[in-house]
Short mmCIF file of C-alpha atoms in Angstrom, two decimals:
data_model
loop_
_atom_site.label_atom_id
_atom_site.label_comp_id
_atom_site.label_asym_id
_atom_site.label_seq_id
_atom_site.Cartn_x
_atom_site.Cartn_y
_atom_site.Cartn_z
CA MET A 183 -4.93 13.48 -13.64
CA PRO A 184 -2.83 10.90 -15.59
CA ALA A 185 -0.49 13.65 -16.81
CA ALA A 186 0.16 14.96 -13.28
CA TYR A 187 0.58 11.42 -11.99
CA GLU A 188 3.11 10.63 -14.72
CA ARG A 189 5.07 13.87 -14.38
CA TYR A 190 5.35 14.27 -10.62
CA LEU A 191 4.81 10.85 -9.02
CA VAL A 192 5.97 8.14 -11.41
CA PRO A 193 9.70 9.03 -11.45
CA VAL A 194 9.86 9.49 -7.68
CA VAL A 195 7.47 6.95 -6.19
CA PHE A 196 6.72 4.26 -8.77
CA ARG A 197 9.69 3.83 -11.10
CA PRO A 198 12.10 2.45 -8.44
CA PHE A 199 9.65 -0.35 -7.63
CA ALA A 200 8.80 -0.91 -11.30
CA GLU A 201 12.45 -1.57 -12.09
CA ASP A 202 12.65 -4.07 -9.24
CA LEU A 203 9.40 -5.85 -10.14
CA ALA A 204 10.30 -6.06 -13.83
CA ALA A 205 13.60 -7.73 -12.97
CA ARG A 206 11.78 -10.26 -10.80
CA ALA A 207 9.30 -10.90 -13.61
CA ALA A 208 12.03 -11.37 -16.22
CA ALA A 209 13.75 -13.95 -14.00
CA LEU A 210 10.64 -16.13 -14.39
CA ARG A 211 11.13 -16.14 -18.21
CA PRO A 212 7.48 -15.43 -19.04
CA ARG A 213 6.02 -15.72 -22.52
CA ARG A 214 2.56 -14.21 -21.99
CA VAL A 215 2.22 -11.50 -19.35
CA LEU A 216 -0.93 -9.79 -18.11
CA GLU A 217 -0.55 -6.57 -16.15
CA LEU A 218 -3.36 -5.31 -13.93
CA ALA A 219 -3.82 -1.69 -12.82
CA ALA A 220 -1.11 -0.62 -15.25
CA GLY A 221 -1.74 3.10 -14.79
CA THR A 222 0.34 5.19 -17.17
CA GLY A 223 2.61 2.26 -17.99
CA VAL A 224 5.70 2.65 -15.83
CA LEU A 225 5.89 -1.08 -15.09
CA THR A 226 4.73 -1.93 -18.61
CA GLY A 227 7.71 -0.20 -20.16
CA GLU A 228 10.12 -1.82 -17.72
CA LEU A 229 8.64 -5.25 -18.50
CA LEU A 230 9.12 -4.78 -22.23
CA THR A 231 12.75 -3.85 -21.64
CA ALA A 232 13.52 -6.59 -19.10
CA ALA A 233 11.66 -9.38 -20.95
CA PRO A 234 11.74 -8.35 -24.63
CA SER A 235 10.54 -11.72 -25.91
CA ALA A 236 7.37 -11.69 -23.78
CA GLU A 237 3.95 -10.63 -25.05
CA VAL A 238 2.62 -8.03 -22.60
CA THR A 239 -1.06 -7.19 -22.21
CA ALA A 240 -1.56 -4.11 -20.02
CA THR A 241 -4.93 -3.27 -18.47
CA ASP A 242 -6.46 -0.71 -16.16
CA LEU A 243 -9.98 0.03 -14.98
CA ASN A 244 -9.57 3.76 -15.74
CA GLU A 245 -10.09 4.69 -19.40
CA GLY A 246 -7.93 7.80 -19.02
CA MET A 247 -5.00 5.76 -17.76
CA VAL A 248 -5.39 3.26 -20.62
CA ALA A 249 -5.43 6.06 -23.21
CA PHE A 250 -2.38 7.74 -21.69
CA GLY A 251 -0.47 4.50 -21.15
CA SER A 252 -1.13 3.10 -24.62
CA ALA A 253 0.27 6.27 -26.18
CA ARG A 254 3.28 6.26 -23.91
CA VAL A 255 4.09 2.51 -24.11
CA PRO A 256 2.74 1.28 -27.48
CA GLY A 257 4.74 -1.95 -27.38
CA ALA A 258 2.10 -3.61 -25.20
CA VAL A 259 -1.47 -4.57 -26.02
CA TRP A 260 -3.67 -2.22 -23.97
CA GLY A 261 -7.27 -2.55 -22.82
CA GLN A 262 -9.70 -1.59 -20.12
CA ALA A 263 -10.40 -4.38 -17.63
CA ASP A 264 -11.92 -4.91 -14.20
CA ALA A 265 -9.67 -7.22 -12.18
CA GLN A 266 -12.74 -8.84 -10.64
CA ARG A 267 -14.17 -9.76 -14.08
CA LEU A 268 -11.22 -10.26 -16.38
CA PRO A 269 -12.18 -10.47 -20.09
CA PHE A 270 -9.70 -13.24 -20.87
CA ALA A 271 -9.94 -16.97 -21.41
CA ASP A 272 -8.87 -19.52 -18.81
CA GLY A 273 -5.16 -20.27 -18.71
CA GLY A 274 -4.14 -17.62 -21.21
CA PHE A 275 -1.11 -16.23 -19.35
CA ASP A 276 1.90 -17.65 -17.54
CA LEU A 277 2.50 -14.50 -15.47
CA VAL A 278 0.19 -11.85 -14.02
CA VAL A 279 1.80 -8.75 -12.52
CA CYS A 280 0.38 -5.82 -10.61
CA GLN A 281 2.22 -2.88 -9.08
CA PHE A 282 0.37 -1.22 -6.19
CA GLY A 283 -3.06 -2.08 -7.56
CA VAL A 284 -4.47 -4.86 -5.41
CA MET A 285 -5.25 -2.40 -2.60
CA PHE A 286 -7.89 -0.85 -4.89
CA PHE A 287 -9.78 -4.10 -5.55
CA PRO A 288 -13.10 -4.01 -3.64
CA ASP A 289 -13.03 -7.81 -3.26
CA ARG A 290 -9.45 -9.06 -3.28
CA VAL A 291 -10.37 -12.74 -3.04
CA GLN A 292 -12.62 -12.41 -6.08
CA ALA A 293 -9.90 -10.58 -8.01
CA PHE A 294 -7.27 -13.13 -6.98
CA THR A 295 -9.62 -15.93 -8.06
CA GLU A 296 -9.92 -14.30 -11.48
CA VAL A 297 -6.13 -13.99 -11.69
CA ARG A 298 -5.78 -17.69 -10.92
CA ARG A 299 -8.37 -18.52 -13.59
CA VAL A 300 -6.48 -16.74 -16.37
CA LEU A 301 -3.14 -18.25 -15.36
CA ALA A 302 -1.94 -21.48 -16.91
CA PRO A 303 -1.19 -24.30 -14.43
CA GLY A 304 1.99 -23.40 -12.58
CA GLY A 305 1.74 -19.76 -13.67
CA ARG A 306 2.82 -17.01 -11.28
CA PHE A 307 1.16 -13.96 -9.78
CA LEU A 308 3.73 -11.28 -8.87
CA PHE A 309 2.68 -8.03 -7.21
CA THR A 310 3.49 -5.29 -4.71
CA THR A 311 1.54 -3.55 -1.95
CA TRP A 312 2.54 -0.57 0.13
CA GLY A 313 3.63 -1.01 3.72
CA PRO A 314 2.33 1.13 6.60
CA LEU A 315 1.83 4.82 5.90
CA GLY A 316 4.45 5.78 8.47
CA ARG A 317 7.09 3.93 6.47
CA HIS A 318 6.45 5.88 3.28
CA VAL A 319 8.02 9.18 4.29
CA PHE A 320 6.67 11.23 1.38
CA GLU A 321 3.07 10.14 1.90
CA ALA A 322 3.25 10.40 5.68
CA ALA A 323 4.33 14.04 5.23
CA LEU A 324 1.53 14.60 2.72
CA GLN A 325 -1.05 13.16 5.10
CA ALA A 326 0.24 15.39 7.90
CA GLY A 327 -0.24 18.37 5.60
CA LEU A 328 -3.79 17.32 4.75
CA GLU A 329 -4.63 16.88 8.42
CA ARG A 330 -3.28 20.35 9.13
CA ALA A 331 -5.29 21.84 6.26
CA PHE A 332 -8.47 19.99 7.27
CA PRO A 333 -8.26 19.47 11.06
CA VAL A 334 -11.90 18.37 11.37
CA ASP A 335 -12.37 16.03 8.41
CA PRO A 336 -9.10 15.37 6.57
CA PRO A 337 -9.02 13.20 3.44
CA ARG A 338 -8.17 9.67 4.52
CA PHE A 339 -7.50 8.15 1.10
CA PHE A 340 -3.85 7.33 1.76
CA ARG A 341 -4.56 5.81 5.15
CA THR A 342 -7.43 3.64 3.96
CA VAL A 343 -6.57 2.66 0.36
CA PRO A 344 -2.90 2.71 -0.73
CA HIS A 345 -1.76 1.86 2.80
CA GLY A 346 -4.89 -0.02 3.80
CA CYS A 347 -3.43 -3.38 2.82
CA ALA A 348 -0.26 -3.22 4.89
CA GLU A 349 -0.56 -6.55 6.72
CA PRO A 350 1.19 -9.30 4.73
CA ALA A 351 -0.62 -12.03 6.65
CA VAL A 352 -3.97 -10.69 5.43
CA VAL A 353 -2.81 -10.60 1.81
CA THR A 354 -1.41 -14.12 2.12
CA ALA A 355 -4.71 -15.37 3.53
CA ASP A 356 -6.58 -13.84 0.59
CA LEU A 357 -4.22 -15.54 -1.87
CA VAL A 358 -4.70 -18.91 -0.19
CA ALA A 359 -8.48 -18.41 -0.18
CA ALA A 360 -8.29 -17.90 -3.95
CA GLY A 361 -6.39 -21.15 -4.40
CA PHE A 362 -2.83 -19.86 -4.71
CA ALA A 363 0.29 -21.29 -3.12
CA VAL A 364 2.34 -18.40 -1.76
CA GLU A 365 5.96 -18.93 -2.75
CA ASP A 366 7.56 -15.76 -1.43
CA GLU A 367 6.81 -12.55 0.47
CA GLN A 368 9.49 -9.93 1.02
CA GLU A 369 9.68 -6.50 2.57
CA LEU A 370 11.38 -4.03 0.24
CA THR A 371 12.47 -0.49 1.10
CA LEU A 372 13.69 1.76 -1.72
CA GLN A 373 14.64 5.42 -1.88
CA GLY A 374 12.52 8.00 -3.65
CA ARG A 375 14.20 11.15 -4.96
CA ALA A 376 12.17 14.29 -5.64
CA ALA A 377 13.27 17.65 -7.00
CA SER A 378 11.14 19.50 -4.46
CA THR A 379 8.38 19.05 -1.93
CA ALA A 380 6.31 21.49 -4.01
CA ASP A 381 6.44 19.08 -6.96
CA LEU A 382 5.46 16.18 -4.73
CA ALA A 383 2.52 18.10 -3.31
CA THR A 384 1.37 19.01 -6.82
CA GLY A 385 1.55 15.38 -7.89
CA TYR A 386 -0.41 14.06 -4.95
CA LEU A 387 -3.00 16.85 -4.95
CA THR A 388 -3.69 16.76 -8.70
CA GLY A 389 -2.67 13.27 -9.84
CA THR A 390 -4.45 11.04 -7.29
CA PRO A 391 -8.01 10.63 -5.92
CA VAL A 392 -7.05 13.08 -3.15
CA ARG A 393 -7.82 15.76 -5.74
CA ALA A 394 -11.56 14.99 -5.58
CA ALA A 395 -11.51 14.74 -1.77
CA VAL A 396 -9.91 18.19 -1.48
CA GLU A 397 -12.36 19.71 -3.97
CA GLU A 398 -15.31 18.21 -2.08
CA ARG A 399 -14.09 20.02 1.03
CA GLY A 400 -13.84 23.34 -0.76
CA GLY A 401 -10.08 23.25 -0.97
CA GLY A 402 -8.07 25.45 -3.29
CA PRO A 403 -4.65 27.13 -3.51
CA ALA A 404 -4.64 27.74 0.25
CA VAL A 405 -4.75 23.99 0.87
CA ARG A 406 -1.80 23.40 -1.43
CA ALA A 407 0.14 26.13 0.38
CA VAL A 408 -0.48 24.49 3.76
CA VAL A 409 0.45 21.04 2.45
CA VAL A 410 3.65 22.32 0.84
CA GLU A 411 4.59 24.15 4.04
CA GLU A 412 4.06 21.05 6.20
CA MET A 413 5.89 18.74 3.80
CA THR A 414 8.78 21.18 3.56
CA ALA A 415 8.99 21.42 7.34
CA ARG A 416 9.26 17.63 7.52
CA LEU A 417 11.35 16.87 4.42
CA GLY A 418 13.15 20.07 3.49
CA PRO A 419 12.54 22.10 0.32
CA GLY A 420 14.38 19.69 -1.95
CA PRO A 421 15.97 17.96 -3.57
CA VAL A 422 14.82 15.39 -1.07
CA THR A 423 15.44 11.66 -0.70
CA ALA A 424 13.29 9.47 1.52
CA PRO A 425 12.57 5.76 2.12
CA MET A 426 9.43 3.99 0.92
CA THR A 427 8.52 0.49 2.13
CA ALA A 428 6.51 -2.08 0.20
CA TYR A 429 5.86 -5.83 0.22
CA VAL A 430 6.48 -8.06 -2.80
CA PHE A 431 4.44 -11.25 -3.20
CA ARG A 432 4.91 -14.21 -5.56
CA ALA A 433 2.26 -16.91 -5.71
CA ALA A 434 1.79 -19.97 -7.92
CA ALA A 435 -1.46 -21.10 -9.52
#
């Protein structure tokens, strides 16, 4: 799964936002950076380039992602970590970053409380969440394909998890509940560029948790064919460019 994620999704969906978030992080002149939900290391690598003097510790809950990311971006210190129980001392970092990971935390307030604990006084928490599903054109097309392939019980992962935290006011309230002062919240729309809808479908169907949901429903090559057909009908065969909307938050401990 990490290999498919890295090959098909990272360049199209995640790198544009990683470049933006790394530039925002570097502007804060951090010395000790903790990254949560680092995945295969797309943001990690951008951080090391944008802030070369910073010490970067990259973590993820998934052992496979940590193994893949540490091989791909060896300039950071890598380790497995649960955001709700961070294995770090109080006040050890002056910046915590997270790209599209907070939506996966079962208890966001608990995770945000842990982030605040490991930040030094005045440290910053900088992160992104996805906006509504309808404003991420690639994933809206994917979901339409899944609903066509499974009209009775379609996988709802993208509706409920990646795009299940699409209300900035709710995220802000969780930050405040954890003791943060929210300094900034911005809506950001960037363009994703994919070689083909077939590549996108392969990435989403094999490099995300949708893979397990499709397998549980007995899906196979026929499901991929339906998804590719629906995505192509909506986006064209490729190359294809489409907008993706996210929110960027910056909060102070």
